[in-house]
JSON list of C-alpha atoms in Angstrom, two decimals:
[
{"chain": "A", "resi": 1, "resn": "UNK", "atom": "CA", "xyz": [88.00, 106.14, 83.45]},
{"chain": "A", "resi": 2, "resn": "UNK", "atom": "CA", "xyz": [90.60, 108.06, 82.09]},
{"chain": "A", "resi": 3, "resn": "UNK", "atom": "CA", "xyz": [94.01, 107.29, 82.13]},
{"chain": "A", "resi": 4, "resn": "UNK", "atom": "CA", "xyz": [95.16, 109.93, 85.20]},
{"chain": "A", "resi": 5, "resn": "UNK", "atom": "CA", "xyz": [92.77, 111.66, 87.10]},
{"chain": "A", "resi": 6, "resn": "UNK", "atom": "CA", "xyz": [94.50, 114.81, 86.53]},
{"chain": "A", "resi": 7, "resn": "UNK", "atom": "CA", "xyz": [92.95, 114.52, 82.82]},
{"chain": "A", "resi": 8, "resn": "UNK", "atom": "CA", "xyz": [89.56, 116.06, 84.21]},
{"chain": "A", "resi": 9, "resn": "UNK", "atom": "CA", "xyz": [89.01, 119.97, 84.20]},
{"chain": "A", "resi": 10, "resn": "UNK", "atom": "CA", "xyz": [88.67, 120.92, 87.54]},
{"chain": "A", "resi": 11, "resn": "UNK", "atom": "CA", "xyz": [84.48, 121.85, 87.83]},
{"chain": "A", "resi": 12, "resn": "UNK", "atom": "CA", "xyz": [83.38, 120.16, 84.59]},
{"chain": "A", "resi": 13, "resn": "UNK", "atom": "CA", "xyz": [80.45, 117.75, 85.01]},
{"chain": "A", "resi": 14, "resn": "UNK", "atom": "CA", "xyz": [83.08, 114.95, 84.07]},
{"chain": "A", "resi": 15, "resn": "UNK", "atom": "CA", "xyz": [85.33, 115.44, 87.03]},
{"chain": "A", "resi": 16, "resn": "UNK", "atom": "CA", "xyz": [82.23, 115.65, 89.03]},
{"chain": "A", "resi": 17, "resn": "UNK", "atom": "CA", "xyz": [80.94, 112.48, 88.02]},
{"chain": "A", "resi": 18, "resn": "UNK", "atom": "CA", "xyz": [84.67, 110.73, 88.45]},
{"chain": "A", "resi": 19, "resn": "UNK", "atom": "CA", "xyz": [84.84, 111.74, 91.77]},
{"chain": "A", "resi": 20, "resn": "UNK", "atom": "CA", "xyz": [81.28, 110.62, 92.56]},
{"chain": "A", "resi": 21, "resn": "UNK", "atom": "CA", "xyz": [81.91, 107.13, 91.29]},
{"chain": "A", "resi": 22, "resn": "UNK", "atom": "CA", "xyz": [85.58, 106.90, 93.14]},
{"chain": "A", "resi": 23, "resn": "UNK", "atom": "CA", "xyz": [84.01, 107.49, 96.10]},
{"chain": "A", "resi": 24, "resn": "UNK", "atom": "CA", "xyz": [81.40, 105.08, 95.99]},
{"chain": "A", "resi": 25, "resn": "UNK", "atom": "CA", "xyz": [84.61, 102.46, 95.23]},
{"chain": "A", "resi": 26, "resn": "UNK", "atom": "CA", "xyz": [86.22, 103.98, 98.36]},
{"chain": "A", "resi": 27, "resn": "UNK", "atom": "CA", "xyz": [83.10, 103.82, 100.44]},
{"chain": "A", "resi": 28, "resn": "UNK", "atom": "CA", "xyz": [82.84, 99.73, 99.50]},
{"chain": "A", "resi": 29, "resn": "UNK", "atom": "CA", "xyz": [86.60, 99.47, 100.20]},
{"chain": "A", "resi": 30, "resn": "UNK", "atom": "CA", "xyz": [86.23, 101.31, 103.96]},
{"chain": "A", "resi": 31, "resn": "UNK", "atom": "CA", "xyz": [83.14, 98.39, 104.61]},
{"chain": "A", "resi": 32, "resn": "UNK", "atom": "CA", "xyz": [84.28, 95.26, 103.26]},
{"chain": "A", "resi": 33, "resn": "UNK", "atom": "CA", "xyz": [88.40, 96.00, 102.60]},
{"chain": "A", "resi": 34, "resn": "UNK", "atom": "CA", "xyz": [87.48, 94.24, 99.38]},
{"chain": "A", "resi": 35, "resn": "UNK", "atom": "CA", "xyz": [91.15, 93.32, 97.79]},
{"chain": "A", "resi": 36, "resn": "UNK", "atom": "CA", "xyz": [89.45, 93.21, 94.45]},
{"chain": "A", "resi": 37, "resn": "UNK", "atom": "CA", "xyz": [88.39, 96.98, 95.24]},
{"chain": "A", "resi": 38, "resn": "UNK", "atom": "CA", "xyz": [91.45, 97.45, 96.99]},
{"chain": "A", "resi": 39, "resn": "UNK", "atom": "CA", "xyz": [93.34, 96.96, 93.44]},
{"chain": "A", "resi": 40, "resn": "UNK", "atom": "CA", "xyz": [91.48, 98.81, 91.94]},
{"chain": "A", "resi": 41, "resn": "UNK", "atom": "CA", "xyz": [91.87, 101.99, 94.24]},
{"chain": "A", "resi": 42, "resn": "UNK", "atom": "CA", "xyz": [95.35, 100.83, 93.99]},
{"chain": "A", "resi": 43, "resn": "UNK", "atom": "CA", "xyz": [96.01, 100.26, 90.52]},
{"chain": "A", "resi": 44, "resn": "UNK", "atom": "CA", "xyz": [94.29, 103.44, 89.26]},
{"chain": "A", "resi": 45, "resn": "UNK", "atom": "CA", "xyz": [95.70, 106.05, 92.21]},
{"chain": "A", "resi": 46, "resn": "UNK", "atom": "CA", "xyz": [99.27, 104.95, 91.59]},
{"chain": "A", "resi": 47, "resn": "UNK", "atom": "CA", "xyz": [99.21, 105.71, 88.21]},
{"chain": "A", "resi": 48, "resn": "UNK", "atom": "CA", "xyz": [99.81, 109.49, 89.19]},
{"chain": "A", "resi": 49, "resn": "UNK", "atom": "CA", "xyz": [101.77, 111.05, 91.65]},
{"chain": "A", "resi": 50, "resn": "UNK", "atom": "CA", "xyz": [98.45, 112.17, 93.49]},
{"chain": "A", "resi": 51, "resn": "UNK", "atom": "CA", "xyz": [95.35, 111.49, 92.66]},
{"chain": "A", "resi": 52, "resn": "UNK", "atom": "CA", "xyz": [92.37, 113.97, 92.50]},
{"chain": "A", "resi": 53, "resn": "UNK", "atom": "CA", "xyz": [90.79, 112.01, 95.45]},
{"chain": "A", "resi": 54, "resn": "UNK", "atom": "CA", "xyz": [94.20, 111.29, 97.32]},
{"chain": "A", "resi": 55, "resn": "UNK", "atom": "CA", "xyz": [92.78, 112.75, 100.49]},
{"chain": "A", "resi": 56, "resn": "UNK", "atom": "CA", "xyz": [89.48, 110.36, 100.54]},
{"chain": "A", "resi": 57, "resn": "UNK", "atom": "CA", "xyz": [91.83, 107.67, 99.42]},
{"chain": "A", "resi": 58, "resn": "UNK", "atom": "CA", "xyz": [93.93, 108.15, 102.35]},
{"chain": "A", "resi": 59, "resn": "UNK", "atom": "CA", "xyz": [91.00, 108.46, 104.79]},
{"chain": "A", "resi": 60, "resn": "UNK", "atom": "CA", "xyz": [89.55, 105.46, 103.67]},
{"chain": "A", "resi": 61, "resn": "UNK", "atom": "CA", "xyz": [92.62, 103.60, 104.11]},
{"chain": "A", "resi": 62, "resn": "UNK", "atom": "CA", "xyz": [92.26, 104.54, 107.57]},
{"chain": "A", "resi": 63, "resn": "UNK", "atom": "CA", "xyz": [88.33, 103.45, 107.87]},
{"chain": "A", "resi": 64, "resn": "UNK", "atom": "CA", "xyz": [89.01, 100.56, 106.44]},
{"chain": "A", "resi": 65, "resn": "UNK", "atom": "CA", "xyz": [91.79, 99.09, 108.70]},
{"chain": "A", "resi": 66, "resn": "UNK", "atom": "CA", "xyz": [89.26, 100.15, 111.94]},
{"chain": "A", "resi": 67, "resn": "UNK", "atom": "CA", "xyz": [86.38, 98.55, 110.60]},
{"chain": "A", "resi": 68, "resn": "UNK", "atom": "CA", "xyz": [87.56, 94.97, 109.62]},
{"chain": "A", "resi": 69, "resn": "UNK", "atom": "CA", "xyz": [89.10, 91.91, 111.06]},
{"chain": "A", "resi": 70, "resn": "UNK", "atom": "CA", "xyz": [93.04, 90.93, 110.75]},
{"chain": "A", "resi": 71, "resn": "UNK", "atom": "CA", "xyz": [92.12, 88.47, 108.71]},
{"chain": "A", "resi": 72, "resn": "UNK", "atom": "CA", "xyz": [90.24, 90.24, 105.71]},
{"chain": "A", "resi": 73, "resn": "UNK", "atom": "CA", "xyz": [92.54, 93.01, 106.14]},
{"chain": "A", "resi": 74, "resn": "UNK", "atom": "CA", "xyz": [96.03, 90.74, 105.94]},
{"chain": "A", "resi": 75, "resn": "UNK", "atom": "CA", "xyz": [94.51, 89.36, 102.61]},
{"chain": "A", "resi": 76, "resn": "UNK", "atom": "CA", "xyz": [93.97, 92.64, 100.94]},
{"chain": "A", "resi": 77, "resn": "UNK", "atom": "CA", "xyz": [97.09, 94.13, 102.33]},
{"chain": "A", "resi": 78, "resn": "UNK", "atom": "CA", "xyz": [98.61, 91.12, 100.55]},
{"chain": "A", "resi": 79, "resn": "UNK", "atom": "CA", "xyz": [97.13, 92.75, 97.18]},
{"chain": "A", "resi": 80, "resn": "UNK", "atom": "CA", "xyz": [99.89, 95.54, 97.84]},
{"chain": "A", "resi": 81, "resn": "UNK", "atom": "CA", "xyz": [102.31, 93.48, 98.97]},
{"chain": "A", "resi": 82, "resn": "UNK", "atom": "CA", "xyz": [102.49, 91.32, 96.04]},
{"chain": "A", "resi": 83, "resn": "UNK", "atom": "CA", "xyz": [102.39, 94.61, 93.63]},
{"chain": "A", "resi": 84, "resn": "UNK", "atom": "CA", "xyz": [105.74, 95.62, 95.67]},
{"chain": "A", "resi": 85, "resn": "UNK", "atom": "CA", "xyz": [107.46, 92.04, 95.73]},
{"chain": "A", "resi": 86, "resn": "UNK", "atom": "CA", "xyz": [106.43, 91.00, 91.85]},
{"chain": "A", "resi": 87, "resn": "UNK", "atom": "CA", "xyz": [109.71, 90.13, 90.15]},
{"chain": "A", "resi": 88, "resn": "UNK", "atom": "CA", "xyz": [108.18, 89.60, 86.61]},
{"chain": "A", "resi": 89, "resn": "UNK", "atom": "CA", "xyz": [108.64, 93.44, 85.76]},
{"chain": "A", "resi": 90, "resn": "UNK", "atom": "CA", "xyz": [104.54, 93.95, 85.14]},
{"chain": "A", "resi": 91, "resn": "UNK", "atom": "CA", "xyz": [105.17, 96.86, 87.68]},
{"chain": "A", "resi": 92, "resn": "UNK", "atom": "CA", "xyz": [107.51, 99.81, 87.22]},
{"chain": "A", "resi": 93, "resn": "UNK", "atom": "CA", "xyz": [109.63, 101.06, 90.22]},
{"chain": "A", "resi": 94, "resn": "UNK", "atom": "CA", "xyz": [107.30, 103.95, 90.63]},
{"chain": "A", "resi": 95, "resn": "UNK", "atom": "CA", "xyz": [104.24, 101.97, 90.76]},
{"chain": "A", "resi": 96, "resn": "UNK", "atom": "CA", "xyz": [105.85, 99.41, 93.49]},
{"chain": "A", "resi": 97, "resn": "UNK", "atom": "CA", "xyz": [106.73, 102.33, 95.71]},
{"chain": "A", "resi": 98, "resn": "UNK", "atom": "CA", "xyz": [103.73, 104.67, 95.41]},
{"chain": "A", "resi": 99, "resn": "UNK", "atom": "CA", "xyz": [101.81, 101.01, 96.40]},
{"chain": "A", "resi": 100, "resn": "UNK", "atom": "CA", "xyz": [104.03, 101.09, 99.23]},
{"chain": "A", "resi": 101, "resn": "UNK", "atom": "CA", "xyz": [103.97, 104.65, 100.79]},
{"chain": "A", "resi": 102, "resn": "UNK", "atom": "CA", "xyz": [100.63, 105.83, 99.92]},
{"chain": "A", "resi": 103, "resn": "UNK", "atom": "CA", "xyz": [98.94, 102.30, 100.44]},
{"chain": "A", "resi": 104, "resn": "UNK", "atom": "CA", "xyz": [100.51, 100.06, 102.80]},
{"chain": "A", "resi": 105, "resn": "UNK", "atom": "CA", "xyz": [102.02, 102.41, 104.93]},
{"chain": "A", "resi": 106, "resn": "UNK", "atom": "CA", "xyz": [99.12, 104.61, 105.68]},
{"chain": "A", "resi": 107, "resn": "UNK", "atom": "CA", "xyz": [97.34, 100.85, 106.42]},
{"chain": "A", "resi": 108, "resn": "UNK", "atom": "CA", "xyz": [100.01, 99.85, 108.54]},
{"chain": "A", "resi": 109, "resn": "UNK", "atom": "CA", "xyz": [100.58, 102.83, 110.57]},
{"chain": "A", "resi": 110, "resn": "UNK", "atom": "CA", "xyz": [97.32, 102.50, 111.22]},
{"chain": "A", "resi": 111, "resn": "UNK", "atom": "CA", "xyz": [96.38, 98.72, 112.02]},
{"chain": "A", "resi": 112, "resn": "UNK", "atom": "CA", "xyz": [96.69, 97.26, 115.24]},
{"chain": "A", "resi": 113, "resn": "UNK", "atom": "CA", "xyz": [99.49, 95.71, 116.63]},
{"chain": "A", "resi": 114, "resn": "UNK", "atom": "CA", "xyz": [98.11, 92.26, 116.18]},
{"chain": "A", "resi": 115, "resn": "UNK", "atom": "CA", "xyz": [97.72, 92.88, 112.51]},
{"chain": "A", "resi": 116, "resn": "UNK", "atom": "CA", "xyz": [101.33, 94.05, 112.42]},
{"chain": "A", "resi": 117, "resn": "UNK", "atom": "CA", "xyz": [102.74, 91.06, 114.00]},
{"chain": "A", "resi": 118, "resn": "UNK", "atom": "CA", "xyz": [100.37, 88.53, 111.54]},
{"chain": "A", "resi": 119, "resn": "UNK", "atom": "CA", "xyz": [101.58, 90.55, 108.54]},
{"chain": "A", "resi": 120, "resn": "UNK", "atom": "CA", "xyz": [105.28, 90.97, 109.11]},
{"chain": "A", "resi": 121, "resn": "UNK", "atom": "CA", "xyz": [105.74, 87.22, 110.08]},
{"chain": "A", "resi": 122, "resn": "UNK", "atom": "CA", "xyz": [104.61, 86.14, 106.37]},
{"chain": "A", "resi": 123, "resn": "UNK", "atom": "CA", "xyz": [106.65, 88.82, 105.40]},
{"chain": "A", "resi": 124, "resn": "UNK", "atom": "CA", "xyz": [110.18, 89.28, 107.12]},
{"chain": "A", "resi": 125, "resn": "UNK", "atom": "CA", "xyz": [112.63, 86.58, 105.97]},
{"chain": "A", "resi": 126, "resn": "UNK", "atom": "CA", "xyz": [111.45, 88.39, 102.24]},
{"chain": "A", "resi": 127, "resn": "UNK", "atom": "CA", "xyz": [112.08, 91.80, 103.66]},
{"chain": "A", "resi": 128, "resn": "UNK", "atom": "CA", "xyz": [115.72, 90.77, 105.58]},
{"chain": "A", "resi": 129, "resn": "UNK", "atom": "CA", "xyz": [116.68, 88.88, 102.53]},
{"chain": "A", "resi": 130, "resn": "UNK", "atom": "CA", "xyz": [116.15, 92.37, 100.28]},
{"chain": "A", "resi": 131, "resn": "UNK", "atom": "CA", "xyz": [117.93, 94.14, 103.13]},
{"chain": "A", "resi": 132, "resn": "UNK", "atom": "CA", "xyz": [120.86, 92.13, 102.36]},
{"chain": "A", "resi": 133, "resn": "UNK", "atom": "CA", "xyz": [120.63, 92.43, 98.65]},
{"chain": "A", "resi": 134, "resn": "UNK", "atom": "CA", "xyz": [123.94, 93.58, 96.99]},
{"chain": "A", "resi": 135, "resn": "UNK", "atom": "CA", "xyz": [123.56, 95.65, 93.68]},
{"chain": "A", "resi": 136, "resn": "UNK", "atom": "CA", "xyz": [124.49, 93.67, 90.66]},
{"chain": "A", "resi": 137, "resn": "UNK", "atom": "CA", "xyz": [124.19, 93.30, 87.23]},
{"chain": "A", "resi": 138, "resn": "UNK", "atom": "CA", "xyz": [123.11, 96.52, 84.72]},
{"chain": "A", "resi": 139, "resn": "UNK", "atom": "CA", "xyz": [121.35, 99.40, 85.61]},
{"chain": "A", "resi": 140, "resn": "UNK", "atom": "CA", "xyz": [118.02, 97.69, 85.32]},
{"chain": "A", "resi": 141, "resn": "UNK", "atom": "CA", "xyz": [118.87, 95.27, 87.33]},
{"chain": "A", "resi": 142, "resn": "UNK", "atom": "CA", "xyz": [120.36, 98.05, 90.03]},
{"chain": "A", "resi": 143, "resn": "UNK", "atom": "CA", "xyz": [117.24, 99.94, 89.43]},
{"chain": "A", "resi": 144, "resn": "UNK", "atom": "CA", "xyz": [114.88, 97.01, 90.64]},
{"chain": "A", "resi": 145, "resn": "UNK", "atom": "CA", "xyz": [117.23, 96.04, 93.77]},
{"chain": "A", "resi": 146, "resn": "UNK", "atom": "CA", "xyz": [117.37, 99.36, 94.97]},
{"chain": "A", "resi": 147, "resn": "UNK", "atom": "CA", "xyz": [113.18, 99.90, 94.70]},
{"chain": "A", "resi": 148, "resn": "UNK", "atom": "CA", "xyz": [112.73, 96.98, 96.82]},
{"chain": "A", "resi": 149, "resn": "UNK", "atom": "CA", "xyz": [115.58, 98.35, 99.04]},
{"chain": "A", "resi": 150, "resn": "UNK", "atom": "CA", "xyz": [113.89, 101.44, 99.74]},
{"chain": "A", "resi": 151, "resn": "UNK", "atom": "CA", "xyz": [110.30, 99.89, 100.06]},
{"chain": "A", "resi": 152, "resn": "UNK", "atom": "CA", "xyz": [111.74, 97.27, 102.52]},
{"chain": "A", "resi": 153, "resn": "UNK", "atom": "CA", "xyz": [113.33, 100.06, 104.32]},
{"chain": "A", "resi": 154, "resn": "UNK", "atom": "CA", "xyz": [109.90, 102.26, 104.45]},
{"chain": "A", "resi": 155, "resn": "UNK", "atom": "CA", "xyz": [108.09, 98.95, 105.76]},
{"chain": "A", "resi": 156, "resn": "UNK", "atom": "CA", "xyz": [110.63, 98.16, 108.76]},
{"chain": "A", "resi": 157, "resn": "UNK", "atom": "CA", "xyz": [110.32, 101.95, 109.42]},
{"chain": "A", "resi": 158, "resn": "UNK", "atom": "CA", "xyz": [106.64, 101.00, 109.91]},
{"chain": "A", "resi": 159, "resn": "UNK", "atom": "CA", "xyz": [106.82, 97.88, 112.14]},
{"chain": "A", "resi": 160, "resn": "UNK", "atom": "CA", "xyz": [109.71, 100.00, 114.61]},
{"chain": "A", "resi": 161, "resn": "UNK", "atom": "CA", "xyz": [107.03, 103.23, 114.74]},
{"chain": "A", "resi": 162, "resn": "UNK", "atom": "CA", "xyz": [103.98, 100.77, 115.38]},
{"chain": "A", "resi": 163, "resn": "UNK", "atom": "CA", "xyz": [106.03, 98.21, 118.02]},
{"chain": "A", "resi": 164, "resn": "UNK", "atom": "CA", "xyz": [107.09, 99.07, 121.30]},
{"chain": "A", "resi": 165, "resn": "UNK", "atom": "CA", "xyz": [111.16, 97.90, 121.58]},
{"chain": "A", "resi": 166, "resn": "UNK", "atom": "CA", "xyz": [110.42, 94.65, 123.24]},
{"chain": "A", "resi": 167, "resn": "UNK", "atom": "CA", "xyz": [108.24, 93.76, 120.69]},
{"chain": "A", "resi": 168, "resn": "UNK", "atom": "CA", "xyz": [111.26, 94.09, 118.10]},
{"chain": "A", "resi": 169, "resn": "UNK", "atom": "CA", "xyz": [114.30, 94.08, 120.34]},
{"chain": "A", "resi": 170, "resn": "UNK", "atom": "CA", "xyz": [113.53, 91.56, 123.23]},
{"chain": "A", "resi": 171, "resn": "UNK", "atom": "CA", "xyz": [114.82, 88.05, 122.96]},
{"chain": "A", "resi": 172, "resn": "UNK", "atom": "CA", "xyz": [112.08, 85.56, 122.63]},
{"chain": "A", "resi": 173, "resn": "UNK", "atom": "CA", "xyz": [109.76, 87.94, 121.07]},
{"chain": "A", "resi": 174, "resn": "UNK", "atom": "CA", "xyz": [107.80, 86.48, 118.41]},
{"chain": "A", "resi": 175, "resn": "UNK", "atom": "CA", "xyz": [109.43, 88.52, 115.60]},
{"chain": "A", "resi": 176, "resn": "UNK", "atom": "CA", "xyz": [112.80, 88.66, 117.37]},
{"chain": "A", "resi": 177, "resn": "UNK", "atom": "CA", "xyz": [113.02, 84.86, 116.99]},
{"chain": "A", "resi": 178, "resn": "UNK", "atom": "CA", "xyz": [111.52, 85.29, 113.61]},
{"chain": "A", "resi": 179, "resn": "UNK", "atom": "CA", "xyz": [114.21, 87.24, 112.43]},
{"chain": "A", "resi": 180, "resn": "UNK", "atom": "CA", "xyz": [116.87, 85.52, 113.73]},
{"chain": "A", "resi": 181, "resn": "UNK", "atom": "CA", "xyz": [116.31, 81.97, 112.94]},
{"chain": "A", "resi": 182, "resn": "UNK", "atom": "CA", "xyz": [116.54, 83.75, 108.92]},
{"chain": "A", "resi": 183, "resn": "UNK", "atom": "CA", "xyz": [119.65, 85.72, 109.70]},
{"chain": "A", "resi": 184, "resn": "UNK", "atom": "CA", "xyz": [120.83, 82.11, 110.68]},
{"chain": "A", "resi": 185, "resn": "UNK", "atom": "CA", "xyz": [119.63, 79.75, 108.36]},
{"chain": "A", "resi": 186, "resn": "UNK", "atom": "CA", "xyz": [120.32, 82.15, 105.55]},
{"chain": "A", "resi": 187, "resn": "UNK", "atom": "CA", "xyz": [123.51, 83.43, 106.81]},
{"chain": "A", "resi": 188, "resn": "UNK", "atom": "CA", "xyz": [122.65, 86.95, 106.30]},
{"chain": "A", "resi": 189, "resn": "UNK", "atom": "CA", "xyz": [124.81, 89.37, 107.74]},
{"chain": "A", "resi": 190, "resn": "UNK", "atom": "CA", "xyz": [127.63, 87.40, 109.07]},
{"chain": "A", "resi": 191, "resn": "UNK", "atom": "CA", "xyz": [128.79, 88.44, 112.42]},
{"chain": "A", "resi": 192, "resn": "UNK", "atom": "CA", "xyz": [132.84, 88.82, 112.54]},
{"chain": "A", "resi": 193, "resn": "UNK", "atom": "CA", "xyz": [134.61, 86.68, 114.90]},
{"chain": "A", "resi": 194, "resn": "UNK", "atom": "CA", "xyz": [134.55, 88.33, 118.77]},
{"chain": "A", "resi": 195, "resn": "UNK", "atom": "CA", "xyz": [130.95, 90.43, 117.82]}
]
């Protein structure tokens, strides 16, 4: 495989073979939601702003989300989450944001409410802490924090667009209760007196 799909010239045998092979991976991804295939597709596609098979990738993510069980899909989506949330510096800010915007968001926006709740219950504490992070340190540290904040806001946007108001704001709802507990225990966003 070339490093970037755009290295292959339009109309060439190499590009046609590349697209055919890539579409085979996508078909397997649709049917099985394999975390390994998801990682392969993601790692190849996120090297560039738009992969030559970008439309096929988005279609396959949608089909994958509609053909597989919640348990399987959460494991698969956790692959993208782990790339976004890693802190060792293995993945660049561009890769992390591409992972969120081109893989996690389309998947979550086509997911069932049940899957959304299961996925976010595991991630809510981390997302809330990231939103509460303050920019500190040198430029590299600030870029990491901003990347995490941007991705977290995108993920909260998906949560709010998929769930009805009662599921994210009603006292006693699963996600609201969890968020309140995280905010209280972690002392995030402390309320002023009289608020």
